[in-house]
Tab-separated table of C-alpha atoms in Angstrom:
chain	number	residue	atom	x	y	z
A	139	MET	CA	-44.430	-133.311	-114.682
A	140	LYS	CA	-44.633	-129.386	-114.520
A	141	ILE	CA	-41.539	-127.359	-115.717
A	142	GLY	CA	-40.183	-124.390	-113.283
A	143	MET	CA	-37.383	-123.162	-113.202
A	144	VAL	CA	-33.787	-122.263	-110.791
A	145	THR	CA	-34.176	-118.428	-110.589
A	146	ASP	CA	-30.943	-117.531	-110.130
A	147	SER	CA	-31.059	-118.926	-114.389
A	148	LEU	CA	-32.078	-115.277	-115.427
A	149	GLY	CA	-30.123	-113.545	-112.225
A	150	HIS	CA	-29.290	-110.633	-114.362
A	151	LEU	CA	-33.472	-109.975	-114.504
A	152	SER	CA	-34.525	-107.706	-111.215
A	153	GLN	CA	-37.282	-109.511	-109.517
A	154	ASP	CA	-40.008	-108.124	-111.678
A	155	GLU	CA	-38.378	-109.232	-114.619
A	156	MET	CA	-37.516	-112.673	-113.458
A	157	LEU	CA	-41.017	-113.111	-113.434
A	158	ARG	CA	-42.793	-111.484	-116.117
A	159	ALA	CA	-40.204	-113.931	-118.034
A	160	ALA	CA	-41.605	-116.888	-116.047
A	161	ALA	CA	-44.884	-116.457	-117.020
A	162	GLU	CA	-44.017	-115.951	-120.683
A	163	LEU	CA	-41.932	-119.263	-120.554
A	164	GLY	CA	-45.227	-120.710	-119.668
A	165	LEU	CA	-43.586	-122.071	-116.199
A	166	SER	CA	-45.624	-123.377	-113.801
A	167	HIS	CA	-43.084	-122.648	-110.308
A	168	VAL	CA	-39.993	-121.340	-109.515
A	169	GLU	CA	-36.651	-122.231	-107.024
A	170	PHE	CA	-35.490	-118.417	-104.929
A	171	GLY	CA	-31.999	-118.750	-104.639
A	172	CYS	CA	-31.709	-117.982	-100.992
A	173	GLY	CA	-27.888	-116.823	-100.756
A	174	ASN	CA	-24.378	-119.087	-99.952
A	175	TRP	CA	-23.929	-119.435	-103.626
A	176	SER	CA	-25.998	-117.503	-104.777
A	177	SER	CA	-26.097	-114.306	-104.654
A	178	ALA	CA	-29.978	-113.483	-104.122
A	179	PRO	CA	-30.413	-111.663	-106.249
A	180	HIS	CA	-34.476	-112.410	-106.260
A	181	ILE	CA	-35.520	-112.272	-102.574
A	182	ASP	CA	-34.403	-110.586	-99.772
A	183	LEU	CA	-34.108	-112.884	-97.139
A	184	LYS	CA	-33.971	-111.209	-93.817
A	185	GLY	CA	-35.903	-108.633	-94.808
A	186	LEU	CA	-38.485	-111.617	-95.612
A	187	LEU	CA	-38.054	-113.370	-92.379
A	188	ALA	CA	-38.976	-109.152	-90.142
A	189	SER	CA	-42.130	-108.387	-91.229
A	190	GLY	CA	-44.899	-110.665	-92.174
A	191	ASP	CA	-46.165	-108.167	-95.035
A	192	ALA	CA	-43.201	-108.333	-96.618
A	193	ARG	CA	-43.716	-112.143	-97.096
A	194	ARG	CA	-47.494	-111.747	-98.145
A	195	ASN	CA	-47.359	-109.102	-101.091
A	196	PHE	CA	-43.477	-111.513	-102.197
A	197	LEU	CA	-46.268	-114.448	-102.217
A	198	ALA	CA	-49.476	-112.377	-103.993
A	199	LYS	CA	-47.125	-111.521	-106.492
A	200	VAL	CA	-44.908	-115.194	-107.223
A	201	ALA	CA	-48.961	-116.093	-107.283
A	202	ASP	CA	-50.492	-112.823	-109.451
A	203	HIS	CA	-47.669	-114.508	-112.180
A	204	GLY	CA	-49.923	-117.157	-112.355
A	205	LEU	CA	-46.578	-119.385	-110.620
A	206	ALA	CA	-45.500	-121.786	-106.832
A	207	ILE	CA	-42.731	-122.514	-105.708
A	208	SER	CA	-40.949	-124.726	-105.482
A	209	ALA	CA	-38.438	-124.765	-103.031
A	210	LEU	CA	-35.890	-121.953	-101.785
A	211	ASN	CA	-32.124	-123.198	-102.065
A	212	ALA	CA	-29.981	-122.175	-99.480
A	213	SER	CA	-27.209	-124.834	-101.423
A	214	GLY	CA	-23.246	-124.036	-100.134
A	215	ASN	CA	-20.462	-125.472	-98.112
A	216	PRO	CA	-21.876	-124.865	-94.120
A	217	LEU	CA	-19.654	-127.713	-92.577
A	218	HIS	CA	-16.755	-125.150	-94.255
A	219	PRO	CA	-14.008	-124.967	-91.272
A	220	GLY	CA	-13.675	-121.091	-91.259
A	221	GLN	CA	-15.642	-118.913	-91.275
A	222	SER	CA	-17.001	-119.193	-94.555
A	223	GLY	CA	-19.311	-122.850	-92.821
A	224	ALA	CA	-20.468	-120.645	-89.775
A	225	ASP	CA	-22.320	-118.147	-92.257
A	226	HIS	CA	-23.392	-120.696	-94.589
A	227	GLN	CA	-24.179	-121.780	-91.660
A	228	ALA	CA	-26.598	-118.889	-90.476
A	229	CYS	CA	-27.965	-118.947	-94.641
A	230	ALA	CA	-29.610	-122.594	-94.507
A	231	ASP	CA	-30.822	-121.805	-90.324
A	232	ALA	CA	-32.664	-118.662	-92.085
A	233	THR	CA	-33.828	-120.441	-95.115
A	234	LEU	CA	-35.119	-123.163	-93.167
A	235	GLU	CA	-36.691	-120.696	-91.041
A	236	LEU	CA	-37.883	-118.602	-93.511
A	237	ALA	CA	-39.224	-121.645	-95.679
A	238	GLY	CA	-41.982	-122.446	-92.876
A	239	LEU	CA	-43.329	-118.932	-92.766
A	240	LEU	CA	-44.193	-118.989	-96.597
A	241	ASN	CA	-45.606	-123.052	-96.064
A	242	ILE	CA	-42.404	-124.288	-98.275
A	243	ASP	CA	-42.008	-127.805	-97.185
A	244	ARG	CA	-39.055	-128.570	-99.613
A	245	VAL	CA	-35.221	-126.090	-99.016
A	246	VAL	CA	-32.551	-128.186	-101.766
A	247	MET	CA	-29.015	-127.588	-100.134
A	248	MET	CA	-25.713	-129.060	-100.195
A	249	SER	CA	-24.593	-132.023	-98.240
A	250	GLY	CA	-21.461	-129.968	-97.806
A	251	LEU	CA	-17.655	-130.493	-96.876
A	252	PRO	CA	-15.518	-130.665	-94.341
A	253	GLY	CA	-12.139	-130.205	-93.567
A	254	GLY	CA	-9.673	-132.872	-91.552
A	255	PRO	CA	-8.832	-132.449	-87.842
A	256	GLY	CA	-7.402	-129.442	-88.251
A	257	ASP	CA	-7.904	-127.782	-91.166
A	258	SER	CA	-8.519	-124.595	-92.341
A	259	TRP	CA	-9.966	-125.784	-95.498
A	260	PRO	CA	-12.524	-127.781	-96.868
A	261	ASN	CA	-10.770	-131.457	-97.795
A	262	TRP	CA	-13.134	-134.030	-100.701
A	263	ILE	CA	-11.390	-137.165	-100.520
A	264	THR	CA	-11.462	-139.506	-103.379
A	265	VAL	CA	-9.405	-142.424	-103.020
A	266	ALA	CA	-9.417	-144.981	-99.928
A	267	TRP	CA	-5.232	-144.991	-99.992
A	268	PRO	CA	-3.107	-143.195	-98.690
A	269	PRO	CA	-4.240	-144.432	-95.226
A	270	PHE	CA	-4.460	-140.949	-93.868
A	271	CYS	CA	-7.405	-140.478	-96.311
A	272	SER	CA	-9.971	-142.693	-94.647
A	273	GLN	CA	-9.123	-141.636	-91.445
A	274	ILE	CA	-9.807	-138.239	-92.552
A	275	LEU	CA	-13.183	-139.349	-94.429
A	276	GLU	CA	-14.413	-140.789	-91.471
A	277	TYR	CA	-13.521	-137.926	-89.616
A	278	GLN	CA	-16.042	-136.191	-91.711
A	279	TRP	CA	-18.405	-138.285	-91.492
A	280	ASN	CA	-18.729	-138.815	-87.668
A	281	GLU	CA	-17.031	-136.209	-86.027
A	282	VAL	CA	-18.639	-133.595	-88.060
A	283	ALA	CA	-21.039	-134.147	-91.274
A	284	ILE	CA	-23.709	-136.742	-89.325
A	285	PRO	CA	-24.054	-134.843	-86.239
A	286	TRP	CA	-24.447	-131.798	-88.820
A	287	TRP	CA	-26.611	-133.123	-90.676
A	288	LYS	CA	-29.185	-134.540	-87.313
A	289	GLN	CA	-29.068	-130.493	-85.835
A	290	ARG	CA	-30.468	-129.428	-89.393
A	291	VAL	CA	-33.406	-131.994	-89.589
A	292	LYS	CA	-34.259	-130.885	-85.733
A	293	ASN	CA	-34.568	-127.586	-87.258
A	294	ALA	CA	-36.462	-128.100	-90.503
A	295	ARG	CA	-39.671	-130.143	-88.277
A	296	GLU	CA	-39.366	-127.404	-86.088
A	297	HIS	CA	-40.258	-124.513	-89.336
A	298	GLY	CA	-42.680	-127.682	-90.723
A	299	VAL	CA	-40.335	-128.130	-93.312
A	300	SER	CA	-40.590	-131.616	-94.197
A	301	ARG	CA	-38.176	-132.128	-97.116
A	302	LEU	CA	-34.686	-130.792	-97.428
A	303	CYS	CA	-33.229	-131.810	-100.660
A	304	ILE	CA	-29.722	-132.984	-100.544
A	305	GLU	CA	-28.034	-132.184	-104.427
A	306	PHE	CA	-24.749	-134.680	-105.306
A	307	HIS	CA	-21.851	-132.472	-106.920
A	308	GLY	CA	-18.792	-133.151	-107.299
A	309	GLY	CA	-16.421	-131.452	-103.344
A	310	GLN	CA	-19.251	-132.523	-101.527
A	311	LEU	CA	-18.919	-134.827	-98.667
A	312	VAL	CA	-22.398	-136.112	-100.830
A	313	TYR	CA	-21.747	-136.942	-103.734
A	314	ASN	CA	-23.120	-139.802	-105.216
A	315	VAL	CA	-26.039	-142.747	-104.463
A	316	PRO	CA	-23.697	-144.827	-101.371
A	317	SER	CA	-22.893	-141.321	-100.126
A	318	PHE	CA	-26.390	-140.159	-100.159
A	319	TRP	CA	-27.364	-143.361	-98.333
A	320	ARG	CA	-24.735	-143.391	-95.210
A	321	LEU	CA	-26.380	-139.339	-94.391
A	322	ARG	CA	-29.974	-140.287	-94.840
A	323	GLU	CA	-29.569	-143.870	-92.827
A	324	ALA	CA	-27.671	-141.630	-90.196
A	325	VAL	CA	-30.381	-139.429	-90.037
A	326	GLY	CA	-33.091	-139.774	-91.584
A	327	GLU	CA	-35.550	-139.499	-94.347
A	328	THR	CA	-36.492	-135.946	-93.928
A	329	VAL	CA	-32.588	-135.833	-95.977
A	330	GLY	CA	-33.932	-137.428	-99.561
A	331	VAL	CA	-32.376	-135.736	-102.988
A	332	ASN	CA	-32.210	-132.832	-104.815
A	333	PHE	CA	-32.243	-135.164	-108.089
A	334	ASP	CA	-29.296	-133.086	-110.977
A	335	PRO	CA	-28.397	-135.328	-113.947
A	336	SER	CA	-26.446	-132.966	-115.118
A	337	HIS	CA	-22.799	-133.757	-111.739
A	338	LEU	CA	-23.349	-136.829	-111.982
A	339	LEU	CA	-22.582	-137.462	-116.116
A	340	TRP	CA	-19.411	-135.368	-115.685
A	341	MET	CA	-18.735	-137.398	-112.544
A	342	GLY	CA	-18.823	-140.446	-115.244
A	343	ALA	CA	-22.262	-142.376	-113.859
A	344	ASP	CA	-25.471	-143.196	-115.114
A	345	PRO	CA	-28.428	-140.270	-113.596
A	346	LEU	CA	-30.763	-142.687	-114.978
A	347	ALA	CA	-29.218	-145.654	-112.821
A	348	CYS	CA	-29.565	-143.727	-110.017
A	349	ILE	CA	-33.093	-142.901	-110.712
A	350	HIS	CA	-33.603	-146.223	-110.180
A	351	GLU	CA	-32.008	-146.948	-107.281
A	352	LEU	CA	-32.835	-143.531	-104.510
A	353	GLY	CA	-36.451	-144.604	-106.136
A	354	GLU	CA	-38.854	-141.983	-103.625
A	355	ALA	CA	-36.022	-140.141	-102.283
A	356	ILE	CA	-35.950	-138.080	-104.696
A	357	TYR	CA	-37.258	-135.058	-104.145
A	358	HIS	CA	-36.550	-132.646	-105.625
A	359	VAL	CA	-35.250	-132.572	-109.586
A	360	HIS	CA	-33.541	-130.449	-111.695
A	361	ALA	CA	-32.803	-129.980	-115.136
A	362	LYS	CA	-29.584	-130.203	-116.054
A	363	ASP	CA	-27.520	-130.793	-119.176
A	364	THR	CA	-23.302	-131.810	-119.911
A	365	PHE	CA	-21.621	-132.502	-122.217
A	366	VAL	CA	-18.787	-134.043	-121.831
A	367	ASN	CA	-14.965	-133.883	-123.948
A	368	ALA	CA	-14.677	-137.010	-124.624
A	369	ARG	CA	-11.024	-135.848	-126.769
A	370	GLN	CA	-10.015	-134.061	-123.459
A	371	THR	CA	-11.470	-136.256	-120.963
A	372	ALA	CA	-9.089	-139.024	-122.664
A	373	LEU	CA	-6.220	-136.950	-122.047
A	374	SER	CA	-7.318	-135.210	-118.668
A	375	SER	CA	-9.800	-137.393	-117.652
A	376	ARG	CA	-13.094	-135.845	-115.931
A	377	LEU	CA	-11.434	-134.386	-112.821
A	378	GLU	CA	-10.989	-130.859	-114.177
A	379	THR	CA	-9.239	-127.432	-112.472
A	380	LEU	CA	-10.379	-124.959	-115.952
A	381	HIS	CA	-12.841	-122.664	-115.197
A	382	PRO	CA	-15.874	-122.108	-116.871
A	383	VAL	CA	-14.793	-119.831	-119.089
A	384	SER	CA	-11.783	-121.948	-121.028
A	385	SER	CA	-15.048	-124.189	-122.342
A	386	ARG	CA	-13.046	-124.887	-125.164
A	387	GLU	CA	-10.033	-126.834	-122.854
A	388	ARG	CA	-12.270	-128.262	-120.267
A	389	ALA	CA	-13.008	-132.490	-120.625
A	390	TRP	CA	-16.831	-131.377	-119.445
A	391	ASN	CA	-19.267	-128.350	-118.922
A	392	TYR	CA	-21.936	-127.530	-117.800
A	393	VAL	CA	-24.245	-126.741	-121.478
A	394	THR	CA	-27.950	-126.062	-121.825
A	395	LEU	CA	-30.678	-128.659	-122.229
A	396	GLY	CA	-30.708	-131.177	-125.017
A	397	TYR	CA	-26.915	-130.372	-126.327
A	398	GLY	CA	-25.774	-132.579	-123.690
A	399	GLN	CA	-27.391	-135.391	-123.857
A	400	ASP	CA	-29.928	-135.569	-126.980
A	401	GLU	CA	-34.216	-135.203	-126.628
A	402	GLN	CA	-34.037	-139.268	-126.994
A	403	TRP	CA	-32.300	-139.413	-123.235
A	404	TRP	CA	-34.310	-136.846	-121.733
A	405	LYS	CA	-37.422	-138.097	-122.941
A	406	GLN	CA	-36.225	-141.356	-121.118
A	407	PHE	CA	-35.066	-139.285	-118.194
A	408	CYS	CA	-38.422	-138.003	-118.317
A	409	TYR	CA	-39.947	-141.145	-118.332
A	410	HIS	CA	-38.473	-143.328	-115.741
A	411	LEU	CA	-39.162	-140.482	-113.251
A	412	ARG	CA	-42.583	-140.947	-113.664
A	413	GLN	CA	-41.911	-144.623	-113.000
A	414	VAL	CA	-40.177	-144.406	-109.854
A	415	GLY	CA	-43.619	-141.927	-108.448
A	416	TYR	CA	-41.827	-138.837	-109.946
A	417	ASP	CA	-44.074	-136.268	-110.200
A	418	ASP	CA	-43.694	-133.369	-110.271
A	419	VAL	CA	-41.440	-130.071	-110.353
A	420	LEU	CA	-37.873	-130.071	-113.070
A	421	SER	CA	-36.294	-127.636	-112.341
A	422	ILE	CA	-33.912	-126.250	-114.833
A	423	GLU	CA	-30.998	-124.715	-114.050
A	424	HIS	CA	-29.315	-122.642	-116.708
A	425	GLU	CA	-25.187	-122.434	-116.341
A	426	ASP	CA	-24.508	-122.074	-120.209
A	427	VAL	CA	-21.587	-120.155	-120.419
A	428	VAL	CA	-21.817	-120.335	-124.484
A	429	LEU	CA	-25.351	-119.201	-125.125
A	430	ALA	CA	-27.253	-116.430	-123.669
A	431	ARG	CA	-29.193	-117.055	-121.204
A	432	ASP	CA	-33.024	-116.127	-122.622
A	433	GLU	CA	-32.230	-117.958	-125.192
A	434	GLY	CA	-30.989	-121.481	-123.106
A	435	MET	CA	-34.306	-120.753	-121.166
A	436	ARG	CA	-36.688	-120.755	-124.351
A	437	LYS	CA	-34.900	-124.013	-125.500
A	438	SER	CA	-34.696	-125.526	-122.509
A	439	VAL	CA	-38.257	-125.577	-121.669
A	440	ALA	CA	-39.184	-126.493	-125.622
A	441	LEU	CA	-37.164	-129.286	-125.564
A	442	LEU	CA	-38.825	-130.537	-121.933
A	443	GLU	CA	-42.583	-130.182	-122.905
A	444	ARG	CA	-42.112	-132.078	-126.014
A	445	CYS	CA	-40.467	-134.531	-123.119
A	446	LEU	CA	-43.077	-135.181	-120.900
A	447	ALA	CA	-46.361	-136.553	-120.745
A	448	ASP	CA	-49.458	-134.713	-120.921
A	449	ALA	CA	-51.619	-136.920	-118.425
A	450	PRO	CA	-51.323	-140.177	-116.606
A	451	SER	CA	-51.910	-143.508	-117.661
A	452	ASP	CA	-54.610	-145.075	-118.499
A	453	TYR	CA	-53.499	-148.469	-119.231
A	454	ARG	CA	-55.308	-151.495	-117.841
A	455	LEU	CA	-54.013	-154.929	-118.808
A	456	PRO	CA	-56.846	-156.462	-120.359
A	457	ASP	CA	-59.388	-158.686	-118.425
A	458	ILE	CA	-58.419	-162.606	-120.101
A	459	GLY	CA	-60.986	-163.960	-117.723
């Protein structure tokens, strides 16, 4: 496997500074945020769509630093019932078009979250009762999400994008393994997973078990960690609404790799991915509000370097015949 990063992890740097830092960290890949919930500090989506010269210069600059692009990222909520949803859909579609023009076959997205019939805001349904909850959920899936994703699959194929990588996240329609399978069964295998263990950790799932359930449906991986505050969760559960800057009082926080799960856990994480056939990029996403970004990235890269195998297995069963 190879180590990369979500370029927003060093969002305080210019494009040139970020690429230089990525090369100095020894990374092989970068994943560019293109808008929506990213401020897209390192990519000019409209400019690249408009100019073949701009695209060639962009790719050359990345390659000149010894880097490749693992994916483009358009994470947001294109199913929002208001203007925000229309804006996020436009960015997602533009990102699919740009990915095709750059010969990048992976785009990372989130599933989006609709409202209920007539709602002005998204509505995340996480319980089966009261009875209206299941009615809202069926509307969200059958009337909004599935038709929308069928069209995105069509758009992706038209642009030569073969893998739409859905990231599980709270506040999204697809947030766990069963909800992912529901979407994939409805729209096909163009849709796979951008596997980010940090969200599963705070929601109480087991990422290692999820790896084996998802198997070849894992199309891309984010390396991000979560620290769960056992004392606080005992009082408040893991349903957390405090702002991340209140990290001391929160039930959980995103942290630098190794500060939530220990190194042994991350070794198992990498090993389990290899077991199901994933031998691709681990894209570090730094969202630690305590450690500085430069320091957090250095520590995360160092941990992954200790966890990864450098060569494929050469084990063979002994010949006992």
